[in-house]
PDB file of C-alpha atoms in Angstrom:
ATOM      1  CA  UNK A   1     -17.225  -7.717 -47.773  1.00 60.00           C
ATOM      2  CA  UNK A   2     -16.939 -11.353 -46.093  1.00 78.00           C
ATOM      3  CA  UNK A   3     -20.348 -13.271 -46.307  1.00 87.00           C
ATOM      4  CA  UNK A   4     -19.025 -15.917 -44.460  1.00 90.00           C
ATOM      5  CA  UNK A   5     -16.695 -16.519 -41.579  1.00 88.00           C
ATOM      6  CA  UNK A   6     -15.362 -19.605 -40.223  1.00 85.00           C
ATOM      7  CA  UNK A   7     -13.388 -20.668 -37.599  1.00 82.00           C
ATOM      8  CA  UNK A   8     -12.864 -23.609 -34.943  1.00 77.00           C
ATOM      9  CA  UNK A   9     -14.636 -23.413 -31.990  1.00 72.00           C
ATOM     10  CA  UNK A  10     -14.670 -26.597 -28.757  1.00 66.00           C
ATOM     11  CA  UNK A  11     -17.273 -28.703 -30.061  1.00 68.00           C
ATOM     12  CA  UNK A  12     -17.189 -27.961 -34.025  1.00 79.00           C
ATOM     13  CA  UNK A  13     -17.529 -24.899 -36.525  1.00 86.00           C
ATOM     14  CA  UNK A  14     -19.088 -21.875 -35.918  1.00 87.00           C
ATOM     15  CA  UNK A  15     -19.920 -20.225 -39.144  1.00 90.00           C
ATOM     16  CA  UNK A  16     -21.189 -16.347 -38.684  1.00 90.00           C
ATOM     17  CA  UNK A  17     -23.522 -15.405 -41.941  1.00 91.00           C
ATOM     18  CA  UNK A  18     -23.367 -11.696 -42.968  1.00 89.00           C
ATOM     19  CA  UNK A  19     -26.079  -9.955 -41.655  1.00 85.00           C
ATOM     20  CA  UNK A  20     -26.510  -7.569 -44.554  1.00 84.00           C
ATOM     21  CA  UNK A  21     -26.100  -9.721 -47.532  1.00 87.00           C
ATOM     22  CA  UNK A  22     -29.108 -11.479 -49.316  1.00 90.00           C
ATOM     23  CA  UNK A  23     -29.770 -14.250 -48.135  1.00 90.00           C
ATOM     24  CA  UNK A  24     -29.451 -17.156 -50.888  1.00 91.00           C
ATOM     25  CA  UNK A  25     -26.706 -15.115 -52.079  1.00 91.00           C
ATOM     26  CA  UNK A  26     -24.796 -15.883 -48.925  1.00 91.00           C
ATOM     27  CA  UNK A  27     -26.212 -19.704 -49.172  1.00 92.00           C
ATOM     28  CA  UNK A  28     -24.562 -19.595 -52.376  1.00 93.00           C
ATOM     29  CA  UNK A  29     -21.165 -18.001 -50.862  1.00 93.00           C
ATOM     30  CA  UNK A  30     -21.345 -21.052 -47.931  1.00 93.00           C
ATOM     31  CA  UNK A  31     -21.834 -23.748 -50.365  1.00 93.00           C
ATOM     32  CA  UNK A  32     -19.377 -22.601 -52.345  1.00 92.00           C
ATOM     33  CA  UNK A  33     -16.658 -22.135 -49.793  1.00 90.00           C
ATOM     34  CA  UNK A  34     -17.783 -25.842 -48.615  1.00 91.00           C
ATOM     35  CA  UNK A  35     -17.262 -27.610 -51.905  1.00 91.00           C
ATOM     36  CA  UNK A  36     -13.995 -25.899 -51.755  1.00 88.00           C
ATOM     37  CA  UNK A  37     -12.902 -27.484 -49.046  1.00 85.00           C
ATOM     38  CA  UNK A  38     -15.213 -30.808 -48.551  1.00 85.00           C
ATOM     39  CA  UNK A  39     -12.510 -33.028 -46.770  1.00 82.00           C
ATOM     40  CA  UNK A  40     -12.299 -30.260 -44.100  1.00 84.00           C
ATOM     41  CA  UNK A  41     -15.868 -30.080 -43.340  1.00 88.00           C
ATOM     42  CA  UNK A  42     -17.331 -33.351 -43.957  1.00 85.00           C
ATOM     43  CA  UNK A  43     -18.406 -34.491 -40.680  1.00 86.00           C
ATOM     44  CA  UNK A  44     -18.451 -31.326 -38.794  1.00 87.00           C
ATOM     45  CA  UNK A  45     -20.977 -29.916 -36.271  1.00 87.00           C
ATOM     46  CA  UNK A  46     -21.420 -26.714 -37.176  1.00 89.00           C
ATOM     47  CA  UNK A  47     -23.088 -23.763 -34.666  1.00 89.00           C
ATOM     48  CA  UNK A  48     -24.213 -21.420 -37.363  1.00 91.00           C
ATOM     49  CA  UNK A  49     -24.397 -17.450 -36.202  1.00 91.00           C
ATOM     50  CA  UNK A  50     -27.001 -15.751 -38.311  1.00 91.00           C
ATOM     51  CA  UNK A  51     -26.918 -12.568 -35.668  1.00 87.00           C
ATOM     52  CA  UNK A  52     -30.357 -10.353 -35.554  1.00 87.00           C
ATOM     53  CA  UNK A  53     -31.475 -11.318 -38.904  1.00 89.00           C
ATOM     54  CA  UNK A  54     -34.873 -12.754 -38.949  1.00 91.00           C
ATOM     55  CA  UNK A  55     -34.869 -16.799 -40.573  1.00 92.00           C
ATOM     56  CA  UNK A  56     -37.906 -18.394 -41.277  1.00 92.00           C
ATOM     57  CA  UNK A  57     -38.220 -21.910 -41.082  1.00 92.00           C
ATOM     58  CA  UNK A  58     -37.966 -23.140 -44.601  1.00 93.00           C
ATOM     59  CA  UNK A  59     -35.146 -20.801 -44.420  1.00 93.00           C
ATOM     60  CA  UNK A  60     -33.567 -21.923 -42.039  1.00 93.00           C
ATOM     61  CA  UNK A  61     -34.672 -25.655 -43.665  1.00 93.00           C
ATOM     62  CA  UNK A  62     -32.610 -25.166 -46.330  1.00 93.00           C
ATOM     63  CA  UNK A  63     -29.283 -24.618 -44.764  1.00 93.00           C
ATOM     64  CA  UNK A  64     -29.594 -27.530 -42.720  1.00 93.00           C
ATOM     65  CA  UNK A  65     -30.382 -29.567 -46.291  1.00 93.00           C
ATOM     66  CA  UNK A  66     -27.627 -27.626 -47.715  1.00 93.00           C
ATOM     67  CA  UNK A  67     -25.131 -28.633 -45.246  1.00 93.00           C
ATOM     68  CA  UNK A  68     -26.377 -32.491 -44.586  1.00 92.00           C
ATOM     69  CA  UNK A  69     -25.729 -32.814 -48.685  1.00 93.00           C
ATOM     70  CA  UNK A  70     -22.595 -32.484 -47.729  1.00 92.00           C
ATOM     71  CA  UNK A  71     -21.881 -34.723 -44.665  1.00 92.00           C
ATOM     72  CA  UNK A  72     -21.797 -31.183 -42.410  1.00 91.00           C
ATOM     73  CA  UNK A  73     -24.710 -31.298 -39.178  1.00 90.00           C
ATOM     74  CA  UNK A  74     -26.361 -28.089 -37.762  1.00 91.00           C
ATOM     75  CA  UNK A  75     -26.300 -28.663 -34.329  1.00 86.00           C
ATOM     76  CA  UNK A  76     -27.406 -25.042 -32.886  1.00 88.00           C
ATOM     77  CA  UNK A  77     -28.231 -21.242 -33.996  1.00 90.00           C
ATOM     78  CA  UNK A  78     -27.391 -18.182 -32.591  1.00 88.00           C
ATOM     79  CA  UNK A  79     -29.725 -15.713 -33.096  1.00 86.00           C
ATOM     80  CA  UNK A  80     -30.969 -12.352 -31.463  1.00 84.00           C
ATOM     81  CA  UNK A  81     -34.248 -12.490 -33.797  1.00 85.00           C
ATOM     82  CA  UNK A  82     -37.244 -14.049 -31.900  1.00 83.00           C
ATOM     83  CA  UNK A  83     -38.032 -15.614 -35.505  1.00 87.00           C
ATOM     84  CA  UNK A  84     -34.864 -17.259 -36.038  1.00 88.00           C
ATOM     85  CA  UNK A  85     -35.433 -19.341 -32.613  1.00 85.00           C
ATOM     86  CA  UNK A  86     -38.850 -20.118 -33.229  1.00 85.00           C
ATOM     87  CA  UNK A  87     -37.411 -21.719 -36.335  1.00 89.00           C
ATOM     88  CA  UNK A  88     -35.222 -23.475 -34.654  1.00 89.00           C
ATOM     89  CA  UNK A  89     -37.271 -25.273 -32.239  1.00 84.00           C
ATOM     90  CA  UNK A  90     -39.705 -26.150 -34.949  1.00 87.00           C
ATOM     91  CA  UNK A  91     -36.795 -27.724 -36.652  1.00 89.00           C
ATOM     92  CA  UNK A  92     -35.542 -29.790 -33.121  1.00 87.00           C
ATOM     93  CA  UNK A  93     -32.244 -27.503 -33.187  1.00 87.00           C
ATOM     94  CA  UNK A  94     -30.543 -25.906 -30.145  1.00 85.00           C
ATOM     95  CA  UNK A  95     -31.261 -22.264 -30.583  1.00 82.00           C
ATOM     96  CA  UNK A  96     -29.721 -19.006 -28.685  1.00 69.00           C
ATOM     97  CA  UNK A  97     -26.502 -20.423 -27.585  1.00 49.00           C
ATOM     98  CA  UNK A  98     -23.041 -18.695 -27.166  1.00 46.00           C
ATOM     99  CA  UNK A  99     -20.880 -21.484 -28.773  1.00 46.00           C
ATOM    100  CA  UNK A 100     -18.454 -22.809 -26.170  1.00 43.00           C
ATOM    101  CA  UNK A 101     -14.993 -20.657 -27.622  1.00 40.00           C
ATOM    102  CA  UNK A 102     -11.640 -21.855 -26.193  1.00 41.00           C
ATOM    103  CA  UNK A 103      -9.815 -18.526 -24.608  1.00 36.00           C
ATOM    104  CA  UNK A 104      -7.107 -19.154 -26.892  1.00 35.00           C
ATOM    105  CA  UNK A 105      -9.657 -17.430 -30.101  1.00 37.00           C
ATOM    106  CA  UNK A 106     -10.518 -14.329 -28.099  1.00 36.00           C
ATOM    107  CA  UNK A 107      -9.915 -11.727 -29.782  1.00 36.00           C
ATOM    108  CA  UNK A 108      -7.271  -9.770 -27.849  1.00 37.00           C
ATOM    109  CA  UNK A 109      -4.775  -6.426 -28.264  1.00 41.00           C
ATOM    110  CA  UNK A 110      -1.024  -6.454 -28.535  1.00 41.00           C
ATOM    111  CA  UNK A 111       2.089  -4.412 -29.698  1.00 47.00           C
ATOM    112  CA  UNK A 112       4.114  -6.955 -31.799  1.00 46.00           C
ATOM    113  CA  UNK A 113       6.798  -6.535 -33.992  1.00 50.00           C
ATOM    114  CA  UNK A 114       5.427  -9.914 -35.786  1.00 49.00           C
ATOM    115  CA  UNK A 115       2.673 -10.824 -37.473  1.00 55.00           C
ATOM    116  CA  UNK A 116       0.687 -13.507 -36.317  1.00 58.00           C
ATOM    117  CA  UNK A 117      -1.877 -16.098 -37.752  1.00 65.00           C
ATOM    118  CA  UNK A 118      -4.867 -17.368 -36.269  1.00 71.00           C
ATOM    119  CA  UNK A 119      -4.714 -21.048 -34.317  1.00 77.00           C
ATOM    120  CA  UNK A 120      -6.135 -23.016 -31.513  1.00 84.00           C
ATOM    121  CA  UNK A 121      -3.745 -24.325 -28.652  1.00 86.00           C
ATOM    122  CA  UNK A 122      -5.179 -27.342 -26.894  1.00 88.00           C
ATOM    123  CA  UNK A 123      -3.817 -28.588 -23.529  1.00 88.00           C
ATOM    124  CA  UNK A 124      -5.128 -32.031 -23.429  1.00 90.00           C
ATOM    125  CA  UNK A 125      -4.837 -34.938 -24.562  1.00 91.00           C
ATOM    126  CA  UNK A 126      -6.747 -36.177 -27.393  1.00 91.00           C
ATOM    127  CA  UNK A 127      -8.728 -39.559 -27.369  1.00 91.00           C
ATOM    128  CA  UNK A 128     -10.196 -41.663 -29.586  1.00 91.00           C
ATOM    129  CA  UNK A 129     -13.528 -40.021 -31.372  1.00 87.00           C
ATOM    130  CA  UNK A 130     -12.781 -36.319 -30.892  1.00 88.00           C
ATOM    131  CA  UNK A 131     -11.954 -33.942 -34.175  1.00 86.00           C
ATOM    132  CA  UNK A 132     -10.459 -30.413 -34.395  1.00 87.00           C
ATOM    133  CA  UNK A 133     -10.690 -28.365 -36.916  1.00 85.00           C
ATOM    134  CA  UNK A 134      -8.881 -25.168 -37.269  1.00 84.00           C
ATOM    135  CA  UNK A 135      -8.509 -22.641 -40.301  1.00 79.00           C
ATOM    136  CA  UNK A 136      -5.155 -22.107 -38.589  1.00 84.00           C
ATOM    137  CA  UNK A 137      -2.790 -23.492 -36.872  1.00 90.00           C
ATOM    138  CA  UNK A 138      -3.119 -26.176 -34.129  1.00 91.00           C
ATOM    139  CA  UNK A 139      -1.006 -26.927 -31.247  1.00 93.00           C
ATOM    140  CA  UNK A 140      -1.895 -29.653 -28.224  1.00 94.00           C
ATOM    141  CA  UNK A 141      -0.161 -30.343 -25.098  1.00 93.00           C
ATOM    142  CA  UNK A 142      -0.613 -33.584 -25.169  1.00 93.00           C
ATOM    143  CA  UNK A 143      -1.141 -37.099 -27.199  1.00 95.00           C
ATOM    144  CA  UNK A 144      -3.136 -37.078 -30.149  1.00 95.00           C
ATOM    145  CA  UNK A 145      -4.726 -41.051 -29.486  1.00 95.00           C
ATOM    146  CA  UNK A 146      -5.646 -43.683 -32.174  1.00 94.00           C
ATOM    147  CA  UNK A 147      -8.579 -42.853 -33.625  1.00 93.00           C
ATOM    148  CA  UNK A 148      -8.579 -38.894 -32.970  1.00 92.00           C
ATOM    149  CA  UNK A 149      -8.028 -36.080 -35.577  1.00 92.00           C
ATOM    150  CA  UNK A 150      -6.788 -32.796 -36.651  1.00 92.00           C
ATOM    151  CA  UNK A 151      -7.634 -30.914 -39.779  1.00 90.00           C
ATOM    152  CA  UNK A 152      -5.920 -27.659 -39.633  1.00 89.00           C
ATOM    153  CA  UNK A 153      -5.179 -25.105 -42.756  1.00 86.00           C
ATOM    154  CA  UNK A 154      -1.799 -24.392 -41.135  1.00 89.00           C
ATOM    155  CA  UNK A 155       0.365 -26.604 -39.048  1.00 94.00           C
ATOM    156  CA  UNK A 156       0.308 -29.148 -36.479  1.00 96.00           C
ATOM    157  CA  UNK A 157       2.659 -28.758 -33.713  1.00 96.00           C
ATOM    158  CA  UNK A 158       2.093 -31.776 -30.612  1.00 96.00           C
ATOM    159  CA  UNK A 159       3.836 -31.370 -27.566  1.00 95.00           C
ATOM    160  CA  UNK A 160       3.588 -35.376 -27.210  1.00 94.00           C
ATOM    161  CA  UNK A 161       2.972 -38.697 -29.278  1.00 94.00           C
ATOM    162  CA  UNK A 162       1.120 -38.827 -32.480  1.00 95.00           C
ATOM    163  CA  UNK A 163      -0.600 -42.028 -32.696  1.00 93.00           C
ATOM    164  CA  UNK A 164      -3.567 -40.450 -34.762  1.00 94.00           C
ATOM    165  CA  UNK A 165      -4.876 -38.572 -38.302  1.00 93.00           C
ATOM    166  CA  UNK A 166      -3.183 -35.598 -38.634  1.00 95.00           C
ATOM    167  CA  UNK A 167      -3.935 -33.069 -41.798  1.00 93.00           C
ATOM    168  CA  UNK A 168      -1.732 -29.780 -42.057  1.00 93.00           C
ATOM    169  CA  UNK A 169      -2.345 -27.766 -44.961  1.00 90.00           C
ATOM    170  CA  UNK A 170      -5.932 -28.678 -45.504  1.00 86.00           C
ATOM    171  CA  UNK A 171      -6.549 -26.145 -47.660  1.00 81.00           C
ATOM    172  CA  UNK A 172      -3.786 -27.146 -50.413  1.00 83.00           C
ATOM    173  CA  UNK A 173      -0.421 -25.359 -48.026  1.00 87.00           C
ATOM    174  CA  UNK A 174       2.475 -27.236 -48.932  1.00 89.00           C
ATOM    175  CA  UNK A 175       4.277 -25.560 -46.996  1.00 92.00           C
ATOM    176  CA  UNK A 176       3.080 -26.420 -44.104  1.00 93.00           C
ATOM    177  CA  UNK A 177       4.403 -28.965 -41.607  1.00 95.00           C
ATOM    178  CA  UNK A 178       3.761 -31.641 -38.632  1.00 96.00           C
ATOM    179  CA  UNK A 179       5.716 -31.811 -35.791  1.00 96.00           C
ATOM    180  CA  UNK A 180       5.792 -34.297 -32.752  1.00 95.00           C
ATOM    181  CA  UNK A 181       7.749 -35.507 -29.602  1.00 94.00           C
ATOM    182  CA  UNK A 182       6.679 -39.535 -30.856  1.00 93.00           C
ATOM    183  CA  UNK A 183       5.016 -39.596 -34.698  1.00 91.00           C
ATOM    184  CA  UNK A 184       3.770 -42.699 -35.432  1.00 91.00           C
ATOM    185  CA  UNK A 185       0.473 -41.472 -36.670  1.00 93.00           C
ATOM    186  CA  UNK A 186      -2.250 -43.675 -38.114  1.00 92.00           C
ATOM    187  CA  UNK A 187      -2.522 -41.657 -41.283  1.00 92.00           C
ATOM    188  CA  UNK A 188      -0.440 -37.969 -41.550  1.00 94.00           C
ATOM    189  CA  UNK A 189      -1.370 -36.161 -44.720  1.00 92.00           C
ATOM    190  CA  UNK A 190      -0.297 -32.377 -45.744  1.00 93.00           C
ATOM    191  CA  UNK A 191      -2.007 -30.467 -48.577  1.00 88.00           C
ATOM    192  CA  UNK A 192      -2.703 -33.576 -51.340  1.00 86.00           C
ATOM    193  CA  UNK A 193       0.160 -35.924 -49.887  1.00 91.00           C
ATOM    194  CA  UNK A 194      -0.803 -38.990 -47.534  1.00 91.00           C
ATOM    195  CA  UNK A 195       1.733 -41.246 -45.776  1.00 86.00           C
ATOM    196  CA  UNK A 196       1.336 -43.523 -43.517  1.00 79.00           C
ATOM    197  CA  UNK A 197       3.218 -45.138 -41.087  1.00 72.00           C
ATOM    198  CA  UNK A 198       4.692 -48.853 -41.426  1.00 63.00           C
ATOM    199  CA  UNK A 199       2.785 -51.068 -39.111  1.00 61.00           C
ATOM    200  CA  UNK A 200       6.096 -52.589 -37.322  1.00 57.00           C
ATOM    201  CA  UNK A 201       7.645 -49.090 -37.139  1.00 58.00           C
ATOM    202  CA  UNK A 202       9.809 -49.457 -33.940  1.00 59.00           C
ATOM    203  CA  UNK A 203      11.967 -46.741 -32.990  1.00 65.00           C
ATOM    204  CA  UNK A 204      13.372 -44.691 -29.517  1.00 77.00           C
ATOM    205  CA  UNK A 205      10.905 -41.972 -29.230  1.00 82.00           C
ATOM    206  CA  UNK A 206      12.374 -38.572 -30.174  1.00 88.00           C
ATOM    207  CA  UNK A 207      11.351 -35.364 -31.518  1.00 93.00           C
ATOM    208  CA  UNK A 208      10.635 -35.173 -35.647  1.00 93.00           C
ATOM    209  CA  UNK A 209       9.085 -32.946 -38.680  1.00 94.00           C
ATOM    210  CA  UNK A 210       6.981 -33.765 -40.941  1.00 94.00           C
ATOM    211  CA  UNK A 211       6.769 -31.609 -44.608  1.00 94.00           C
ATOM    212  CA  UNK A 212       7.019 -31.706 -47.895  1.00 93.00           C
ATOM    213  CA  UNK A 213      10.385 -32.639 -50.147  1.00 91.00           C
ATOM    214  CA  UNK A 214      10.402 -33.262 -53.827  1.00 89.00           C
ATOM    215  CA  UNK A 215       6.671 -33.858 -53.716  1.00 87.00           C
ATOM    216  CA  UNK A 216       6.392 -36.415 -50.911  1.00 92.00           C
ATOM    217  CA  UNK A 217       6.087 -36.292 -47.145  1.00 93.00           C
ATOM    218  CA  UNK A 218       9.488 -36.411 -45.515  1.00 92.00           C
ATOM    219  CA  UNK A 219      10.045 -37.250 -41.790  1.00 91.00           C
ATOM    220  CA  UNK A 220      13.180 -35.969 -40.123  1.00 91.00           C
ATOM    221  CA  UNK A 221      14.759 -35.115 -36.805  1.00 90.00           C
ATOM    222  CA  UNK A 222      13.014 -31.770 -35.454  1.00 85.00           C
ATOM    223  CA  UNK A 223      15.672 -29.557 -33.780  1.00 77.00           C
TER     224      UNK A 223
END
């Protein structure tokens, strides 16, 4: 059974802790699935779901210690337990929120012949100073700006320029790709490859794919 579940939500993480597990045996599990992964959660803000189970303060304590040793911030709990919130406020977090959960990660019904995987589709630009994170896939309608970033397990597909940080295949997928309209990203990294594009890059905008060939990052025409 799954101790811990992830996914991307509008303004960070939210991380749902199994209700039925002990409880620093599911620490354990979320520290461990952390350290797995550091570069994709350093620097998150996580809302962390802990449903009707009751969390004392020092409990609750020690996962925001646990996470701020490594660069993650607890920014709310959601909680049904009247103990859980009092913890909370004693520890100056939001408490009792529904995190803010694009439509797009709904869970939904359909008759498909395919499978599907998991992503976040984003139809806005993206300016300087905002992150996504997605244990999927991520697709925007729009620019991703200088100084904005995506972190995404799966691919990155932009409907626009990429002037930003892009990361596809953040969990180690090499398989995994980046496309855009306009790539001249700041820094474009899949799985453990980083390249980076030359400063007087000047070209006619036009659509390209980023993956891996003969272990480096390759940049090509995407038809």
């Amino acid at each position: 059974m799954q101790t811990v579940a992830i996914k991307g939500v509008k303004d960070g993480l939210l991380i749902s802790l199994n209700e039925s597990e002990e409880w620093q045996g599911v620490l354990a599990d979320l520290a461990a699935r952390i350290d797995q992964q550091s570069s994709f959660f350093v620097g998150a803000r996580i809302t962390l779901d802990v449903g009707t189970r009751p969390v004392r303060r020092d409990e609750l304590g020690s996962v925001k210690a646990l996470l701020e040793r490594r660069g993650v911030v607890l920014h709310a709990v959601v909680s049904e337990s009247s103990t859980t919130i009092d913890s909370a406020s004693a520890l100056d977090l939001r408490a009792n929120l529904m995190p803010n959960t694009p439509a797009a990660e709904h869970s939904f019904t359909a008759n498909s012949e395919e499978d599907g995987t998991a992503g976040v589709m984003i139809r806005r630009t993206l300016r300087s100073g905002r992150t996504v994170r997605s244990e999927g896939h991520v697709i925007v309608f729009g620019d991703v700006n200088p100084g904005a970033e995506i972190i995404a397990a799966g691919d990155v597909i932009i409907w626009g320029r990429l002037r930003g940080k892009v990361h596809a295949g953040a969990y180690g997928d090499e398989s995994a790709f980046v496309c855009a309209l306009d790539m001249t990203p700041t820094q474009l990294r899949i799985a453990g490859y980083i390249s980076i594009s030359p400063k007087d890059k000047r070209h006619k905008p036009k659509p390209e794919i980023a993956l891996i060939r003969d272990e480096h990052i390759t940049v090509e025409a995407w038809r």
